[in-house]
Short mmCIF file of C-alpha atoms in Angstrom, two decimals:
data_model
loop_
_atom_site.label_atom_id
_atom_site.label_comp_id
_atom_site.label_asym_id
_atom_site.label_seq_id
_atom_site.Cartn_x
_atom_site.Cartn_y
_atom_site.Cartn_z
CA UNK U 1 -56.14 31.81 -47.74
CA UNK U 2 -53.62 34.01 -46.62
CA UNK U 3 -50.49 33.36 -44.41
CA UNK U 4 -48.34 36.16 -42.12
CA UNK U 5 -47.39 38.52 -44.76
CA UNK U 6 -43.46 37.60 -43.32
CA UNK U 7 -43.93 34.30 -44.97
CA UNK U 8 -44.24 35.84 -48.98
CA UNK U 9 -41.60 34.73 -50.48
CA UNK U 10 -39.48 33.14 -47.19
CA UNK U 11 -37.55 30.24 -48.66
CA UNK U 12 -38.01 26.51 -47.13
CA UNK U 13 -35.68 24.54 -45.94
CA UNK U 14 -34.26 22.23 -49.19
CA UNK U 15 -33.01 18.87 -48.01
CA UNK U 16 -30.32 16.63 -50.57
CA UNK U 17 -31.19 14.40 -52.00
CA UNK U 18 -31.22 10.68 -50.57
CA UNK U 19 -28.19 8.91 -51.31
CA UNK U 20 -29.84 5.97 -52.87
CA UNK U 21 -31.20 8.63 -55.45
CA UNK U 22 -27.86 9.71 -56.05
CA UNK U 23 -26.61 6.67 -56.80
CA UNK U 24 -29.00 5.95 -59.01
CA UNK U 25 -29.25 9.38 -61.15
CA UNK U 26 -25.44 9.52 -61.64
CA UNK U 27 -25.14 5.96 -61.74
CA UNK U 28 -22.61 4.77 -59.03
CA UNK U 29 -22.67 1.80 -56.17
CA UNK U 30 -21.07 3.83 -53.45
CA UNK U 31 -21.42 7.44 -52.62
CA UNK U 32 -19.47 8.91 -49.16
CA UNK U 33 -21.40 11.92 -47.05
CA UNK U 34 -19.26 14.80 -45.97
CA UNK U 35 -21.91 17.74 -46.37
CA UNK U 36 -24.05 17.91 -43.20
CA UNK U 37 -21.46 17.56 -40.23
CA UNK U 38 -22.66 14.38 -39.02
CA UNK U 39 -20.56 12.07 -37.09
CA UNK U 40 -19.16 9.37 -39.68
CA UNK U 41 -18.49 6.90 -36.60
CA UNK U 42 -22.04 6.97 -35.43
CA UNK U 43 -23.18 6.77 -31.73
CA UNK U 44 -22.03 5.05 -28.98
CA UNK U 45 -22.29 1.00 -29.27
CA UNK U 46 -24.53 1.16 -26.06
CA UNK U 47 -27.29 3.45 -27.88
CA UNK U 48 -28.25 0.68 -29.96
CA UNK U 49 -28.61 -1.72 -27.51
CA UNK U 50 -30.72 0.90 -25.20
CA UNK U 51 -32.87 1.44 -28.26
CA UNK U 52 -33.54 -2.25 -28.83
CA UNK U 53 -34.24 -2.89 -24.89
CA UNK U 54 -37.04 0.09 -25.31
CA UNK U 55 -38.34 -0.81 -28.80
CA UNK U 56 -41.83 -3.04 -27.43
CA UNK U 57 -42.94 0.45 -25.65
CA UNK U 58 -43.90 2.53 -28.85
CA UNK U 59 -47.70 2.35 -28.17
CA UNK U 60 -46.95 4.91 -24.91
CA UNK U 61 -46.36 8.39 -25.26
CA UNK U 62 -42.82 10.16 -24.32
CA UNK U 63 -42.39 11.55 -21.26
CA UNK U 64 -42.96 14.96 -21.61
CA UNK U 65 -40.72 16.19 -18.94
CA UNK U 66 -37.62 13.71 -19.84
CA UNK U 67 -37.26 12.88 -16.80
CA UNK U 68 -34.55 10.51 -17.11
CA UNK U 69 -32.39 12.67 -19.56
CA UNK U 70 -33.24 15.40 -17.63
CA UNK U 71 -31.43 14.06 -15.12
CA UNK U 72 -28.05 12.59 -16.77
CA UNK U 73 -27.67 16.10 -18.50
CA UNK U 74 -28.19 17.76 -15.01
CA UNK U 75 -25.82 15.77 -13.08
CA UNK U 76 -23.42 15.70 -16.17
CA UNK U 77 -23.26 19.61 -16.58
CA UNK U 78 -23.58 20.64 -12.64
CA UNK U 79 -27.00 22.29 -13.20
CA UNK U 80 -29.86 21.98 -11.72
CA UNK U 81 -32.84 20.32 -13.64
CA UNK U 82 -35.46 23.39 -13.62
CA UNK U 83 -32.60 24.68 -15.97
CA UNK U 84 -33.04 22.80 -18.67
CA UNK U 85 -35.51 22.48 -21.69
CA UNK U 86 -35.16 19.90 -24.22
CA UNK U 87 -36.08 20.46 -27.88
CA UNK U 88 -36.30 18.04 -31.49
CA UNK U 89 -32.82 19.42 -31.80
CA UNK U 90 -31.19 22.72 -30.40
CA UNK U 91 -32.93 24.23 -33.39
CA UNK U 92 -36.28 23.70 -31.76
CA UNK U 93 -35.06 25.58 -28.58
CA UNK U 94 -34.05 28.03 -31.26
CA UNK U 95 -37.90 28.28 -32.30
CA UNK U 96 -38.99 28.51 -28.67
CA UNK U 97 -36.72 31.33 -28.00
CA UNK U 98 -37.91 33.06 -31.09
CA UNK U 99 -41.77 32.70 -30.45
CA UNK U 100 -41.29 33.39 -26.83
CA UNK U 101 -39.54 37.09 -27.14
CA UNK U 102 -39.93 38.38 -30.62
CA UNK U 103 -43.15 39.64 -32.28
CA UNK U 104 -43.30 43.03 -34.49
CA UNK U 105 -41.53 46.12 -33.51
CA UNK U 106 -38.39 44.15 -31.90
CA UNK U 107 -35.24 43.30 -33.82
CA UNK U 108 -32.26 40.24 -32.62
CA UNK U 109 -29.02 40.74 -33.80
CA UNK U 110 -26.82 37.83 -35.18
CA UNK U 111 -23.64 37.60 -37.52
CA UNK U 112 -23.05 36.95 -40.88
CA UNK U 113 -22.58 34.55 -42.06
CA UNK U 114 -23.90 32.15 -39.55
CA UNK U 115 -26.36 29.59 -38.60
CA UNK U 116 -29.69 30.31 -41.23
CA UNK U 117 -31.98 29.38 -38.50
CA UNK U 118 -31.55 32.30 -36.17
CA UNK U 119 -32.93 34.35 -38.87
CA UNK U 120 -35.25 31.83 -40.56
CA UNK U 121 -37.26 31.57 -37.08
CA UNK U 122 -36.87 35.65 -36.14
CA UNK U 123 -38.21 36.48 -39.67
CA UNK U 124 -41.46 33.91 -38.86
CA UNK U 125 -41.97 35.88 -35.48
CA UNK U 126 -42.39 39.28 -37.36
CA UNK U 127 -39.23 40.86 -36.31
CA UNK U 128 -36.22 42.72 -37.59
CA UNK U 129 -33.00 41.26 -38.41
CA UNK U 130 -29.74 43.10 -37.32
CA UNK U 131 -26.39 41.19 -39.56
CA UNK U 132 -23.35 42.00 -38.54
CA UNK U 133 -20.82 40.73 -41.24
CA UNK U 134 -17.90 38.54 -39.40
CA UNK U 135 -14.23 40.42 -39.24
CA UNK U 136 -11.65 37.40 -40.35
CA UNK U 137 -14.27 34.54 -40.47
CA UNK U 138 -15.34 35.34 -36.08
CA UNK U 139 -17.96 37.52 -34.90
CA UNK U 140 -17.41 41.14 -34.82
CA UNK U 141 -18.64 41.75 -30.91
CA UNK U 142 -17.94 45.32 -30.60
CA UNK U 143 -20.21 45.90 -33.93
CA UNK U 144 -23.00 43.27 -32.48
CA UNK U 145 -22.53 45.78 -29.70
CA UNK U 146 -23.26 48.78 -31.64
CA UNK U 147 -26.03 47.13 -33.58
CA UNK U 148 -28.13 46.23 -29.85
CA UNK U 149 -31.09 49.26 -28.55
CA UNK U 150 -33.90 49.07 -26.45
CA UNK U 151 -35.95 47.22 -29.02
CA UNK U 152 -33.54 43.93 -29.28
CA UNK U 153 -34.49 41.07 -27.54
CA UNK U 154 -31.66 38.57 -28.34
CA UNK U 155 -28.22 38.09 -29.62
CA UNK U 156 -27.05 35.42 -31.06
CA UNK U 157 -23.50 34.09 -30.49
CA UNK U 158 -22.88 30.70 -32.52
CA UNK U 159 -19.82 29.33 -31.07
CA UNK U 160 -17.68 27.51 -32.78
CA UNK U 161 -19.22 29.40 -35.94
CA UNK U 162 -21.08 27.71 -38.75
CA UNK U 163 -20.48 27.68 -41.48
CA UNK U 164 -16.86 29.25 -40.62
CA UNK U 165 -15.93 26.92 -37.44
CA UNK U 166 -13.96 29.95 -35.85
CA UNK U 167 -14.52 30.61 -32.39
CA UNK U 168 -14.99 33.48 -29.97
CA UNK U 169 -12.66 33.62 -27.04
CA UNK U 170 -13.33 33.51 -23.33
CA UNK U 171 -11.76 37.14 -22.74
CA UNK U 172 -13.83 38.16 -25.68
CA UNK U 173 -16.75 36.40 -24.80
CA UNK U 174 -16.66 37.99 -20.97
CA UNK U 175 -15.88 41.47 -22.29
CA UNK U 176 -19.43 41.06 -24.35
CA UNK U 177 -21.43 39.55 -21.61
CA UNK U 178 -20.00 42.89 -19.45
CA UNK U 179 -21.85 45.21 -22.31
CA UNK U 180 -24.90 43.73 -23.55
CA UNK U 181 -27.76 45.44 -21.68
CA UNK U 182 -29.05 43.33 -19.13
CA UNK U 183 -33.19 43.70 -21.47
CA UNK U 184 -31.22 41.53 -24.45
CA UNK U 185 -31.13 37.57 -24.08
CA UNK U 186 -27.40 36.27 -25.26
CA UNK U 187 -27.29 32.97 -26.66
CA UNK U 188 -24.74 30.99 -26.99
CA UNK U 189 -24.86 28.04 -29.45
CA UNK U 190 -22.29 25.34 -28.88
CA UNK U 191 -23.66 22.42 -30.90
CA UNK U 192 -20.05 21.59 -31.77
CA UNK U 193 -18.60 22.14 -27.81
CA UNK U 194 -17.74 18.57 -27.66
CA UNK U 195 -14.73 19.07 -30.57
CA UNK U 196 -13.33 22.27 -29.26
CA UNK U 197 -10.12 21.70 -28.25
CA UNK U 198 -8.79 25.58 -28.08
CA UNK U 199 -7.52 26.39 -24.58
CA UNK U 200 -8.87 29.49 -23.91
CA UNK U 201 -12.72 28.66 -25.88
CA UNK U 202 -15.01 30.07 -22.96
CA UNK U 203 -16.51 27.22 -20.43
CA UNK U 204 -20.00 28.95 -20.66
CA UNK U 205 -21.78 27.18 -17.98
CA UNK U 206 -20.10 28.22 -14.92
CA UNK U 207 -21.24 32.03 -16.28
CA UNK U 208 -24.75 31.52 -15.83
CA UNK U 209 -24.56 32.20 -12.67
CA UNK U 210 -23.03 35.58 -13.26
CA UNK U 211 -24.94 36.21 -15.75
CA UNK U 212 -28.71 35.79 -16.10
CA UNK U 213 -29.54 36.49 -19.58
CA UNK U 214 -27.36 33.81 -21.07
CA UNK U 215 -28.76 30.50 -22.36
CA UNK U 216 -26.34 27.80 -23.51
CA UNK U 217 -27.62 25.25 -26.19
CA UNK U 218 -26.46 22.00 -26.94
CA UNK U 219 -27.19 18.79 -29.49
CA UNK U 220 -26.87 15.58 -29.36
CA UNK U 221 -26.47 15.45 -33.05
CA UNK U 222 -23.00 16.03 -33.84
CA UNK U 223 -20.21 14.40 -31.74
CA UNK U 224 -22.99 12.18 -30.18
CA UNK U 225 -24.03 10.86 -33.48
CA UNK U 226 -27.97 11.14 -32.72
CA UNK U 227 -29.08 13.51 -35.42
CA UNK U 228 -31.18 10.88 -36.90
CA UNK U 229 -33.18 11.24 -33.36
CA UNK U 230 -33.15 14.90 -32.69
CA UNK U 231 -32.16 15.88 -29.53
CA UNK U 232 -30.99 18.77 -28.26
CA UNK U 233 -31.19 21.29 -24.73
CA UNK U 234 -31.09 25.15 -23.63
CA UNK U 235 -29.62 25.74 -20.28
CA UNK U 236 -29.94 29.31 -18.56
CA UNK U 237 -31.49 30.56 -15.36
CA UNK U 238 -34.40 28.44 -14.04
CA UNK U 239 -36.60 32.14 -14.28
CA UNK U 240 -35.42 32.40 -18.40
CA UNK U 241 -36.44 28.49 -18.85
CA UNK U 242 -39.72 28.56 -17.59
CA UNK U 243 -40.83 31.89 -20.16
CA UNK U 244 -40.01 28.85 -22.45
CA UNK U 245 -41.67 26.27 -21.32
CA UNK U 246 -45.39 26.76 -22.25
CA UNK U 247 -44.76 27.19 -25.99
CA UNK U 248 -43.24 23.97 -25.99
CA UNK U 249 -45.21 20.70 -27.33
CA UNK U 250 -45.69 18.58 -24.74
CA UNK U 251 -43.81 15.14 -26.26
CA UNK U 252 -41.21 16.83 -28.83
CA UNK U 253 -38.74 14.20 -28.08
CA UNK U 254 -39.88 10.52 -28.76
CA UNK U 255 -38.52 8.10 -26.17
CA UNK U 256 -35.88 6.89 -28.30
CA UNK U 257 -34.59 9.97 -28.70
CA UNK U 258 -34.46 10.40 -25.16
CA UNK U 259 -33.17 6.98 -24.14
CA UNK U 260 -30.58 7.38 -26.71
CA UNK U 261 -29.39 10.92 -25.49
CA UNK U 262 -29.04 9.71 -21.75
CA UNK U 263 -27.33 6.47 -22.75
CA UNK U 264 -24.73 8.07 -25.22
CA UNK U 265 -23.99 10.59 -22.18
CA UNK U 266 -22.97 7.99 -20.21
CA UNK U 267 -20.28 6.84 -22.57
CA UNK U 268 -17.63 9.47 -22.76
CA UNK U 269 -14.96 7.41 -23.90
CA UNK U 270 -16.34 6.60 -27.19
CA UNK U 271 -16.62 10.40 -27.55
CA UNK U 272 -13.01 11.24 -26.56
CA UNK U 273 -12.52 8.61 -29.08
CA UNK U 274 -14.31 9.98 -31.98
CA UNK U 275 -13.03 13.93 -31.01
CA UNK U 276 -9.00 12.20 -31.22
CA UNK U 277 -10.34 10.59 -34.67
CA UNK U 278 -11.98 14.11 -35.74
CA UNK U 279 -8.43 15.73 -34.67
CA UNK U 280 -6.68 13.49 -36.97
CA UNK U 281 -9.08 13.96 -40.25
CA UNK U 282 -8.83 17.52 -39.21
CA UNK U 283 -4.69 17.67 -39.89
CA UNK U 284 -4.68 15.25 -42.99
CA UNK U 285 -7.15 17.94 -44.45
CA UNK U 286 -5.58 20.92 -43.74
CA UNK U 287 -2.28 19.23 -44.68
CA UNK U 288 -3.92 18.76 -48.40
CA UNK U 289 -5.33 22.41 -48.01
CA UNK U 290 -1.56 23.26 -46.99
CA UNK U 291 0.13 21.51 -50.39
CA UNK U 292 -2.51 22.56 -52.90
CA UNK U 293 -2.32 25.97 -51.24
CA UNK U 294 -6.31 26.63 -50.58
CA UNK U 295 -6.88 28.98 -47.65
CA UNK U 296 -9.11 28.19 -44.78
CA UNK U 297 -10.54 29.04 -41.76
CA UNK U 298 -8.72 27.17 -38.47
CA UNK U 299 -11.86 25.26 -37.04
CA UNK U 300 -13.00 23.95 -34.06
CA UNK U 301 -15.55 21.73 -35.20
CA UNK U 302 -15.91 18.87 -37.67
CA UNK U 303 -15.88 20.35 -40.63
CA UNK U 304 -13.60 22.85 -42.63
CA UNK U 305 -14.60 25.84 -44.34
CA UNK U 306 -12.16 26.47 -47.66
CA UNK U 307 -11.74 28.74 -50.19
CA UNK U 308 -11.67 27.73 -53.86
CA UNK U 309 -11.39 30.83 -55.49
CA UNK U 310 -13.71 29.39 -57.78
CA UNK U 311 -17.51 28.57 -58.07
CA UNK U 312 -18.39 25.97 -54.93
CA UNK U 313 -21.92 25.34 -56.51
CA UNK U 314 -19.52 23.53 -59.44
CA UNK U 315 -17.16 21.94 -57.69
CA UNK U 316 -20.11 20.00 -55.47
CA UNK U 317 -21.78 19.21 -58.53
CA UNK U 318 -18.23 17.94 -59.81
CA UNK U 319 -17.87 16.32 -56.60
CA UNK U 320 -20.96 14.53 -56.54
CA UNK U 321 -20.13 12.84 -59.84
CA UNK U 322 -17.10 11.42 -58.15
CA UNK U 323 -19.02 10.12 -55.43
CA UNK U 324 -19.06 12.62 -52.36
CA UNK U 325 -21.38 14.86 -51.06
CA UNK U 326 -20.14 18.14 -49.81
CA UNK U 327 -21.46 21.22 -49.23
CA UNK U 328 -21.58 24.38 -51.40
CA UNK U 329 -20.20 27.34 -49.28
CA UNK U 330 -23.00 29.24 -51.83
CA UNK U 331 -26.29 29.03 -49.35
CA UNK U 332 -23.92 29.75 -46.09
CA UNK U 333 -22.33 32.45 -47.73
CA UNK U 334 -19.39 31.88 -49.25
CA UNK U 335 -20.14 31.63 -52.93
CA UNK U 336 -16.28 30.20 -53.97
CA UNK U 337 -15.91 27.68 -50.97
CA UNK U 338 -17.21 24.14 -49.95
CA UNK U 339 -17.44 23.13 -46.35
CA UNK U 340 -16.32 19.57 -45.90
CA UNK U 341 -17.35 17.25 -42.70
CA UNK U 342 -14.29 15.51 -41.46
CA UNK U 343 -14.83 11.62 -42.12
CA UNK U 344 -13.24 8.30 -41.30
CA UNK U 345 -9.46 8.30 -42.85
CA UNK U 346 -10.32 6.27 -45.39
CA UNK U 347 -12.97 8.38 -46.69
CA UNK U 348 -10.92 11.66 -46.27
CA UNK U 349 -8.06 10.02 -48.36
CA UNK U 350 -10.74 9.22 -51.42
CA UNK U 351 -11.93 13.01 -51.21
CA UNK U 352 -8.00 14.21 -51.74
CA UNK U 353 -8.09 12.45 -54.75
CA UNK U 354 -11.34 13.39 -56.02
CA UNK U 355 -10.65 16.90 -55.03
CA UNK U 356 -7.71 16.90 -57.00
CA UNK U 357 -9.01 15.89 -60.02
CA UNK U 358 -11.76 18.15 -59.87
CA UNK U 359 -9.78 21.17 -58.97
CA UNK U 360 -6.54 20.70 -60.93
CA UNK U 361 -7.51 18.20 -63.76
CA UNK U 362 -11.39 19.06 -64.85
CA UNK U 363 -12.63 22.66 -66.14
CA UNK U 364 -15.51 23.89 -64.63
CA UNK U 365 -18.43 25.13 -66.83
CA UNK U 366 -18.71 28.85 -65.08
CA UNK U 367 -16.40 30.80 -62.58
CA UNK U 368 -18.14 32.99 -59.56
CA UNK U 369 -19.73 36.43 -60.57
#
């Protein structure tokens, strides 16, 4: 047996482990998540209940068009539905972009660091992979300019950035759209859009009728608080959409998932809610950043990106022992930071502490090469 040769050595994706586990191996009764960017006040109350109501139909398969979410996220987003296609996350519309454009002898340009599954997926498809380092923790468009020629199929744009949470800028944003060659797909990934709260962060939407290479994505994992049910959406020209459509499975999102997505859209108050909660974790942890002096990069997301000037591998691991679950900046990139989801107020306050013990009271066993 042999698998594409672009597969030798191409590393899998390494989940944590459970927190039960944790608890467990390092002995402790309560352990607190801040690693994966979740939403630590869950979904809209109404989810559950919409979930419960459909729970005696799982002997029928999903409808494979979505019909129903189709339809919320149409009328929510002034599109029209033959613009949207849903996928187990936006990183499955990631996949379907990747298998539908790139094959051997193209290339797709993205930055770096960024999200691993631009890359991940474009490697799979056979073709080359164009980084463009970030300039000040934000994409560097004029060099993701440079880096496009008639072999590049698509540029990625992850905005707000992970793991960085730095955003582009409408006028910046415009000015690349204006460039790119009208051959090369732009995508725009805004799976934290729902937290922005920057003035001049570009409302993408409205461009697609300007411009018709540009798909949007979307999730319903992050400020919706449905990553346990995968849903997420590309919108773009109805023409772009349907080159996407046939490599796409024909139920990829379970009716919960579904049901779940549409209902949560409904409720926008509980998400102005949790983005006013977010805003409020956000200042009491760049306020600790502020006194302990650790540099970061201003976000516009749910999670903050900051330097340690010392080995983030160690100070998870150190973490973890106190209880908490972050996220080595390592894997994304930054070998001497952690990136932090913001959590309930509570939680945040019990991370100060830890954090200060760890980085001010307890030697670490190595420092960063």
């Amino acid at each position: 047996m042999q698998p594409k040769a672009q597969l030798l050595g191409l590393p899998s994706y390494e989940p944590g482990k459970p927190i039960e586990e944790v608890k467990k191996e390092l002995g402790l009764t309560k352990i607190i998540k801040l690693a994966s960017n979740e939403n630590p006040f869950g979904s809209s109350p109404k989810v559950t209940e919409a979930i419960k109501d459909a729970a005696s139909q799982t002997a029928i398969y999903p409808d494979g068009y979505a019909r129903t979410l189709r339809q919320a996220v149409a009328k929510t987003y002034h599109v029209k539905e033959d613009q949207l296609i849903f996928g187990n996350g936006s990183d499955e519309v990631i996949q379907f972009l990747c298998r539908t454009f790139l094959e051997k002898g193209t290339n797709t340009v993205t930055a770096h660091p960024t999200f691993s599954q631009y890359k991940l997926n474009a490697t799979i498809e056979g073709a080359s992979i164009r980084e463009v380092p970030l300039k000040d923790g934000v994409h560097d468009l004029d060099a993701m300019l440079e880096a496009i020629d008639e072999n590049t199929k698509i540029v990625w744009v992850c905005n707000p950035n992970n793991p960085t949470g730095t955003y582009v800028n409408k006028e910046a944003f415009e000015k690349f759209l204006n460039q790119v060659p009208p051959h090369v797909i732009v995508v725009s990934d805004e799976a934290y859009y729902e937290y922005v709260t920057a003035d001049d962060y570009p409302e993408t939407i409205p461009m697609l009728e300007r411009y018709k290479q540009l798909i949007i994505l979307r999730t319903f994992s992050k400020a919706y608080g449905l990553a346990a049910l995968r849903v997420g959406f590309g919108v773009a020209n109805k023409e772009l959409i349907s080159y996407l459509q046939p490599v796409r499975p024909p139920f990829n999102n379970v009716s919960f998932g579904q049901i779940a997505a549409a209902t949560a859209l409904s409720d926008q108050g509980f998400i102005k809610e949790c983005v006013e909660k977010n805003n409020a974790g956000m200042k009491q942890l760049e306020l600790f950043c502020d006194r302990h002096r650790l540099t970061y990069y201003p976000s516009e997301t749910n999670f903050l990106l900051i330097e340690l000037g010392r080995s983030g591998d160690e100070v998870f691991k150190a973490l973890l022992k106190e209880g908490f679950i972050v996220r080595s900046g390592n894997p994304l990139g930054f070998s001497t930071a952690i990136r932090i989801t913001i959590g309930k107020k509570e939680d945040n306050e019990a991370l100060f502490q830890a954090l200060e013990r760890v980085l001010f009271q307890t030697p670490l066993t190595t420092q960063p090469s």
